[in-house]
Amino acid sequence: MRELRYLFALLVGTKRKYVDPSRAVEILKDAFKSNDSQQQDVSEFTHKLLDWLEDAFQMKAEETDEEKPKNPMVELFYGRFLAVGVLEGKKFENTEMFGQYPLQVNGFRDLHECLEAAMIEGEIESLHSENSGKSGQEHWFTELPPVLTFELSRFEFNQALGRPEKIHNKLEFPQVLYLDRYMHRNREITRIKREEIKRLKDCLTVLQQKLERYLSYGSGPKRFPLVDVLQYALEFASSKPVCGSPVDDIDAGSPPGGSVPPQAIPSAAEQQVAASSELPRTPPAPPGAIPSRSVIHKPFTQSRVPPDLPMHPAPRHITEEELSVLEGCLHRWRTEIENDTRDLQERISKIHRKVELMYSDKSMIQVPYRLHAVLVHEGQANAGHYWAYIFDHHENRWMKYNDIAVTKSSWEELVRDSFGGYRNASAYCLMYINDKAQFLIQEEFNKETGQALVGIETLPPDLRDFVEEDNQRFEKELEEWDAHAQKALQEKLLASQKRREAESSAATAQAGEPEYLEQPSRNDFSKHLKEETVRTIAKASHDHEDKSPEAVLQSTPESTPSQPPSAQQAVKVAIPHVGRFVTESKEGGYDDEVMMTPNMQGIIMAIGKSRSVYDRCGPEAGFFKAIKLEYSRLVKLAQEDTAPETDYRLHHVVVYFIQNQAPKKIIEKTLLEQFGDRNLSFDERCHNIMKVARAKLEMIKPEEVNLEEYEEWHQDYRKFRETTTYLIIGLENFQRESYIDSLLFLICAYQNNKELLSKGPYRGHDHELISHYRRECLLKLNEQAAELFESGEDREVSHGLIIMNEFVVPFLPLLLVDEMEEKDVLAVEDMRNRWCSYLGQEMESNLQEKLTDFLPKLLDCSTEIKGFQEPPKLPSYPTHELCERFARTMLSLSRTPADGR
């Protein structure tokens, strides 16, 4: 008990980043030892912990001679319910205490459904009838605890496999849960409402069955909406009658004018289907109407088509009187079916709404419980990871507690991780608190000053002393660590100096792979750093790490020696997210574009935050502090789960390397080169750190870093940025409906991205995204070209065929190369079907000749890429502009949903 008090007190008032719970955990492990060596279920552990704490409080109370106090564990976490039931015809009634209330998850959609099933067991009717031989029982809460815990059973034993399995089904739960319907005092009202809900659901089942008969009509394996069936019958009856058999007057021999390969000529049925699916339906022309074009023969075959050939099957004989009666009946039946369907849907919606609002009256919302904590498990039944979401009532936000990391969260993130059905994560325990029990969350105030107590001030005197002593020990540990680090640094510098002097005449280097970030600098520079370090260590300096980057960079040490005048000029630097600085730079030595890049911003901020170390220990120690801060920041960015519009790989090459698991030496050399950038010479501190970085770079031996591999990684990153630029320009043109301009950029983006992704899943961008817009761009161009061809105007027809011959046809093989891309293959078929549908239509002779020349190119099934143009030239975007355009483009896509994505 004492260790748990200390543990929770440290969680409230410690200055450490995290608290080590090992001592308390070891005690609990000894207390909860079981006979077998199997890992205990987390719910079982929670049960034992509550029981153990209850017993501990009970023992403490028995030690005193005073009036027996109430057990706080019982008062906070335990409630009571009344079990009322019938067992083999005999009624029974008893009261039971509960801590965690168990709920089954499988087969239920939300928490209320789980509770309803848990509160009722067996045949409900037997509870209210006499002389019944059936068994059943109801549970009614008689007393609810301030903290109500629901244990969600998400594991079940698979008898076939002989092992437990986790249930990943989605289960929704509200932020505010009203428990009035489960209270014993409301049992009569609840029973009436349950009977009404049961009646409504029975009615709902009947209505849904009736609706299904209308929506899935037929006696065979295929069913269709009855409204559509009547419409099809009406269309068939209204078609122009055919006086003969559909096979009459058709010559199956070879057509005049030579033979044509069968695969090049669609069948008549295929022509009719393609034409009916691609072209808008038009009503039959009225008698005497003049056609817009003269009847001409088909392309390819040169055979005449009967002008009265119907586009659809039609009845052979039907009189006007029969048609009139049939049309009247079909119209009337269709209207009746539509009205019946609409009435059924409206009644179903009303019943759903009535069931949802059944418990919304004022008398049933008097016992509100607010969600306070959610415990989440990710993994399978035999292994996984746990974390928790806890609501901060003072800050009014959710916090995520994941091992030693405590971060701000949101309800949306909680829903994604806790409801289930997404990945393998889901909630296994819910903790609700009584929304009317304000003592659970209210602040404590100082009786003398009236100010709110926070942190360590809220603890009782003995725990406050314990935490303060631990904080003092922690501060002493920090001082000892700093002193040890300073001493080690001095010893390292001195040892390095002696070693380099002794080995200056050596011709060969020692074997091994040194960590060059941990080595001291060159001989001459190390000597200078040593002298400067000895001078600065004795100074007392304040910790500036909590200041803003702007304040840190603009501040200068009090005892900074005056520098001799140099041929430098004052430059005002504006750095996004950091501020404006007046710096000195040699003329022509400052690059404003480089200073605005995200990686340079990060380096400047890291140098600013390492100010205190720099002042105490000199440039080399400041360099180590800055580079470690920057590397930690980049690792965090690489691990962050971001929205599609935020891609930190574009911000920094090291993030790209980390995500793709580049060798450590390559990452280190890249960081050193950035810290050694000449643009960092705008003030003395940055200039000295830059000199350290350059010294480290010169120490790298050729055998330590594979320069060929180093260049390959940077070449991949350049290709990634190039792919991003292609993608941005392609998507921007697509959104402007400049599909010709968009196509080449999207194709280059796709090809580059495919090459990058072949090396790793994080080397490029979303494959599906680029594939979708490349495919859509070709479909849009095909649609434009087809509309121009249908216009019949020579100029527009020629323009449409130019689009097809120069932009669509040459790139179709790209969609057919990978047979796994089913959507691409279907898109190609759609484009070909659109043009093949013209074979069954009447057209001018000049259109027929052009279609005859064009179709063989379109129908060429080879995957050889022909006429691929050189990649378009790309503009050079600065990093910040590239990131801004990428974010803007991706956001615009998210606001414009695309079919198929």
PDB file of N, CA and C in Angstrom, residues 697-743:
ATOM      1  N   LEU A 697      33.439  16.375 -40.559  1.00  0.00           N
ATOM      2  CA  LEU A 697      33.335  15.856 -41.928  1.00  0.00           C
ATOM      3  C   LEU A 697      34.707  15.481 -42.487  1.00  0.00           C
ATOM      4  N   GLU A 698      35.707  16.291 -42.192  1.00  0.00           N
ATOM      5  CA  GLU A 698      37.045  16.018 -42.715  1.00  0.00           C
ATOM      6  C   GLU A 698      37.662  14.787 -42.071  1.00  0.00           C
ATOM      7  N   MET A 699      37.147  14.423 -40.885  1.00  0.00           N
ATOM      8  CA  MET A 699      37.679  13.252 -40.205  1.00  0.00           C
ATOM      9  C   MET A 699      37.132  11.943 -40.769  1.00  0.00           C
ATOM     10  N   ILE A 700      36.087  12.012 -41.555  1.00  0.00           N
ATOM     11  CA  ILE A 700      35.478  10.786 -42.093  1.00  0.00           C
ATOM     12  C   ILE A 700      36.417  10.169 -43.115  1.00  0.00           C
ATOM     13  N   LYS A 701      36.755   8.927 -42.908  1.00  0.00           N
ATOM     14  CA  LYS A 701      37.651   8.229 -43.825  1.00  0.00           C
ATOM     15  C   LYS A 701      36.847   7.607 -44.964  1.00  0.00           C
ATOM     16  N   PRO A 702      37.471   7.443 -46.116  1.00  0.00           N
ATOM     17  CA  PRO A 702      36.745   6.882 -47.279  1.00  0.00           C
ATOM     18  C   PRO A 702      36.150   5.515 -46.999  1.00  0.00           C
ATOM     19  N   GLU A 703      36.839   4.694 -46.176  1.00  0.00           N
ATOM     20  CA  GLU A 703      36.312   3.358 -45.924  1.00  0.00           C
ATOM     21  C   GLU A 703      35.164   3.347 -44.922  1.00  0.00           C
ATOM     22  N   GLU A 704      34.929   4.474 -44.238  1.00  0.00           N
ATOM     23  CA  GLU A 704      33.868   4.522 -43.233  1.00  0.00           C
ATOM     24  C   GLU A 704      32.492   4.731 -43.850  1.00  0.00           C
ATOM     25  N   VAL A 705      32.423   5.438 -44.965  1.00  0.00           N
ATOM     26  CA  VAL A 705      31.147   5.695 -45.642  1.00  0.00           C
ATOM     27  C   VAL A 705      31.293   5.313 -47.103  1.00  0.00           C
ATOM     28  N   ASN A 706      30.434   4.436 -47.556  1.00  0.00           N
ATOM     29  CA  ASN A 706      30.424   4.045 -48.968  1.00  0.00           C
ATOM     30  C   ASN A 706      29.868   5.204 -49.788  1.00  0.00           C
ATOM     31  N   LEU A 707      30.761   5.931 -50.463  1.00  0.00           N
ATOM     32  CA  LEU A 707      30.331   7.129 -51.178  1.00  0.00           C
ATOM     33  C   LEU A 707      29.381   6.803 -52.316  1.00  0.00           C
ATOM     34  N   GLU A 708      29.544   5.642 -52.927  1.00  0.00           N
ATOM     35  CA  GLU A 708      28.629   5.246 -54.000  1.00  0.00           C
ATOM     36  C   GLU A 708      27.219   5.017 -53.450  1.00  0.00           C
ATOM     37  N   GLU A 709      27.154   4.322 -52.304  1.00  0.00           N
ATOM     38  CA  GLU A 709      25.859   4.112 -51.661  1.00  0.00           C
ATOM     39  C   GLU A 709      25.275   5.427 -51.174  1.00  0.00           C
ATOM     40  N   TYR A 710      26.129   6.294 -50.644  1.00  0.00           N
ATOM     41  CA  TYR A 710      25.696   7.618 -50.187  1.00  0.00           C
ATOM     42  C   TYR A 710      25.058   8.407 -51.332  1.00  0.00           C
ATOM     43  N   GLU A 711      25.708   8.376 -52.483  1.00  0.00           N
ATOM     44  CA  GLU A 711      25.173   9.114 -53.633  1.00  0.00           C
ATOM     45  C   GLU A 711      23.871   8.489 -54.128  1.00  0.00           C
ATOM     46  N   GLU A 712      23.760   7.153 -54.062  1.00  0.00           N
ATOM     47  CA  GLU A 712      22.529   6.489 -54.488  1.00  0.00           C
ATOM     48  C   GLU A 712      21.350   6.910 -53.613  1.00  0.00           C
ATOM     49  N   TRP A 713      21.567   7.001 -52.305  1.00  0.00           N
ATOM     50  CA  TRP A 713      20.481   7.433 -51.420  1.00  0.00           C
ATOM     51  C   TRP A 713      20.052   8.863 -51.730  1.00  0.00           C
ATOM     52  N   HIS A 714      21.007   9.734 -51.937  1.00  0.00           N
ATOM     53  CA  HIS A 714      20.648  11.120 -52.240  1.00  0.00           C
ATOM     54  C   HIS A 714      20.029  11.236 -53.634  1.00  0.00           C
ATOM     55  N   GLN A 715      20.454  10.374 -54.546  1.00  0.00           N
ATOM     56  CA  GLN A 715      19.827  10.372 -55.871  1.00  0.00           C
ATOM     57  C   GLN A 715      18.370   9.931 -55.762  1.00  0.00           C
ATOM     58  N   ASP A 716      18.098   8.942 -54.912  1.00  0.00           N
ATOM     59  CA  ASP A 716      16.709   8.509 -54.692  1.00  0.00           C
ATOM     60  C   ASP A 716      15.882   9.640 -54.101  1.00  0.00           C
ATOM     61  N   TYR A 717      16.476  10.389 -53.184  1.00  0.00           N
ATOM     62  CA  TYR A 717      15.719  11.501 -52.594  1.00  0.00           C
ATOM     63  C   TYR A 717      15.445  12.591 -53.625  1.00  0.00           C
ATOM     64  N   ARG A 718      16.435  12.861 -54.491  1.00  0.00           N
ATOM     65  CA  ARG A 718      16.190  13.838 -55.562  1.00  0.00           C
ATOM     66  C   ARG A 718      15.075  13.349 -56.479  1.00  0.00           C
ATOM     67  N   LYS A 719      15.066  12.041 -56.747  1.00  0.00           N
ATOM     68  CA  LYS A 719      13.994  11.492 -57.587  1.00  0.00           C
ATOM     69  C   LYS A 719      12.650  11.595 -56.880  1.00  0.00           C
ATOM     70  N   PHE A 720      12.643  11.416 -55.553  1.00  0.00           N
ATOM     71  CA  PHE A 720      11.405  11.563 -54.780  1.00  0.00           C
ATOM     72  C   PHE A 720      10.866  12.994 -54.889  1.00  0.00           C
ATOM     73  N   ARG A 721      11.732  13.979 -54.748  1.00  0.00           N
ATOM     74  CA  ARG A 721      11.303  15.373 -54.900  1.00  0.00           C
ATOM     75  C   ARG A 721      10.859  15.649 -56.333  1.00  0.00           C
ATOM     76  N   GLU A 722      11.573  15.071 -57.285  1.00  0.00           N
ATOM     77  CA  GLU A 722      11.190  15.230 -58.689  1.00  0.00           C
ATOM     78  C   GLU A 722       9.824  14.617 -58.952  1.00  0.00           C
ATOM     79  N   THR A 723       9.592  13.430 -58.371  1.00  0.00           N
ATOM     80  CA  THR A 723       8.274  12.780 -58.499  1.00  0.00           C
ATOM     81  C   THR A 723       7.185  13.646 -57.879  1.00  0.00           C
ATOM     82  N   THR A 724       7.492  14.246 -56.754  1.00  0.00           N
ATOM     83  CA  THR A 724       6.525  15.126 -56.093  1.00  0.00           C
ATOM     84  C   THR A 724       6.171  16.305 -56.987  1.00  0.00           C
ATOM     85  N   THR A 725       7.169  16.888 -57.625  1.00  0.00           N
ATOM     86  CA  THR A 725       6.917  18.026 -58.516  1.00  0.00           C
ATOM     87  C   THR A 725       6.066  17.599 -59.710  1.00  0.00           C
ATOM     88  N   TYR A 726       6.406  16.458 -60.322  1.00  0.00           N
ATOM     89  CA  TYR A 726       5.574  15.935 -61.409  1.00  0.00           C
ATOM     90  C   TYR A 726       4.129  15.764 -60.949  1.00  0.00           C
ATOM     91  N   LEU A 727       3.963  15.184 -59.753  1.00  0.00           N
ATOM     92  CA  LEU A 727       2.621  14.904 -59.242  1.00  0.00           C
ATOM     93  C   LEU A 727       1.853  16.199 -59.002  1.00  0.00           C
ATOM     94  N   ILE A 728       2.499  17.177 -58.382  1.00  0.00           N
ATOM     95  CA  ILE A 728       1.816  18.442 -58.079  1.00  0.00           C
ATOM     96  C   ILE A 728       1.353  19.123 -59.354  1.00  0.00           C
ATOM     97  N   ILE A 729       2.255  19.258 -60.318  1.00  0.00           N
ATOM     98  CA  ILE A 729       1.900  19.946 -61.570  1.00  0.00           C
ATOM     99  C   ILE A 729       0.809  19.164 -62.300  1.00  0.00           C
ATOM    100  N   GLY A 730       0.931  17.834 -62.306  1.00  0.00           N
ATOM    101  CA  GLY A 730      -0.086  17.022 -62.969  1.00  0.00           C
ATOM    102  C   GLY A 730      -1.459  17.180 -62.333  1.00  0.00           C
ATOM    103  N   LEU A 731      -1.517  17.161 -61.007  1.00  0.00           N
ATOM    104  CA  LEU A 731      -2.804  17.299 -60.316  1.00  0.00           C
ATOM    105  C   LEU A 731      -3.370  18.707 -60.455  1.00  0.00           C
ATOM    106  N   GLU A 732      -2.503  19.713 -60.422  1.00  0.00           N
ATOM    107  CA  GLU A 732      -2.979  21.092 -60.602  1.00  0.00           C
ATOM    108  C   GLU A 732      -3.595  21.273 -61.982  1.00  0.00           C
ATOM    109  N   ASN A 733      -2.959  20.747 -63.012  1.00  0.00           N
ATOM    110  CA  ASN A 733      -3.523  20.838 -64.366  1.00  0.00           C
ATOM    111  C   ASN A 733      -4.800  20.010 -64.485  1.00  0.00           C
ATOM    112  N   PHE A 734      -4.839  18.865 -63.811  1.00  0.00           N
ATOM    113  CA  PHE A 734      -6.050  18.039 -63.841  1.00  0.00           C
ATOM    114  C   PHE A 734      -7.232  18.785 -63.242  1.00  0.00           C
ATOM    115  N   GLN A 735      -6.994  19.470 -62.141  1.00  0.00           N
ATOM    116  CA  GLN A 735      -8.075  20.217 -61.498  1.00  0.00           C
ATOM    117  C   GLN A 735      -8.523  21.412 -62.345  1.00  0.00           C
ATOM    118  N   ARG A 736      -7.605  21.932 -63.173  1.00  0.00           N
ATOM    119  CA  ARG A 736      -7.974  23.016 -64.102  1.00  0.00           C
ATOM    120  C   ARG A 736      -8.571  22.474 -65.394  1.00  0.00           C
ATOM    121  N   GLU A 737      -8.721  21.130 -65.454  1.00  0.00           N
ATOM    122  CA  GLU A 737      -9.251  20.438 -66.638  1.00  0.00           C
ATOM    123  C   GLU A 737      -8.352  20.612 -67.858  1.00  0.00           C
ATOM    124  N   SER A 738      -7.053  20.866 -67.628  1.00  0.00           N
ATOM    125  CA  SER A 738      -6.057  20.880 -68.709  1.00  0.00           C
ATOM    126  C   SER A 738      -5.469  19.479 -68.787  1.00  0.00           C
ATOM    127  N   TYR A 739      -6.229  18.554 -69.341  1.00  0.00           N
ATOM    128  CA  TYR A 739      -5.869  17.153 -69.263  1.00  0.00           C
ATOM    129  C   TYR A 739      -4.654  16.807 -70.110  1.00  0.00           C
ATOM    130  N   ILE A 740      -4.483  17.487 -71.234  1.00  0.00           N
ATOM    131  CA  ILE A 740      -3.300  17.212 -72.062  1.00  0.00           C
ATOM    132  C   ILE A 740      -2.033  17.606 -71.305  1.00  0.00           C
ATOM    133  N   ASP A 741      -2.059  18.804 -70.716  1.00  0.00           N
ATOM    134  CA  ASP A 741      -0.896  19.240 -69.930  1.00  0.00           C
ATOM    135  C   ASP A 741      -0.685  18.353 -68.713  1.00  0.00           C
ATOM    136  N   SER A 742      -1.758  17.837 -68.156  1.00  0.00           N
ATOM    137  CA  SER A 742      -1.658  17.024 -66.939  1.00  0.00           C
ATOM    138  C   SER A 742      -1.090  15.641 -67.210  1.00  0.00           C
ATOM    139  N   LEU A 743      -1.393  15.076 -68.385  1.00  0.00           N
ATOM    140  CA  LEU A 743      -1.112  13.671 -68.640  1.00  0.00           C
ATOM    141  C   LEU A 743       0.370  13.328 -68.531  1.00  0.00           C
TER     142      LEU A 743
END
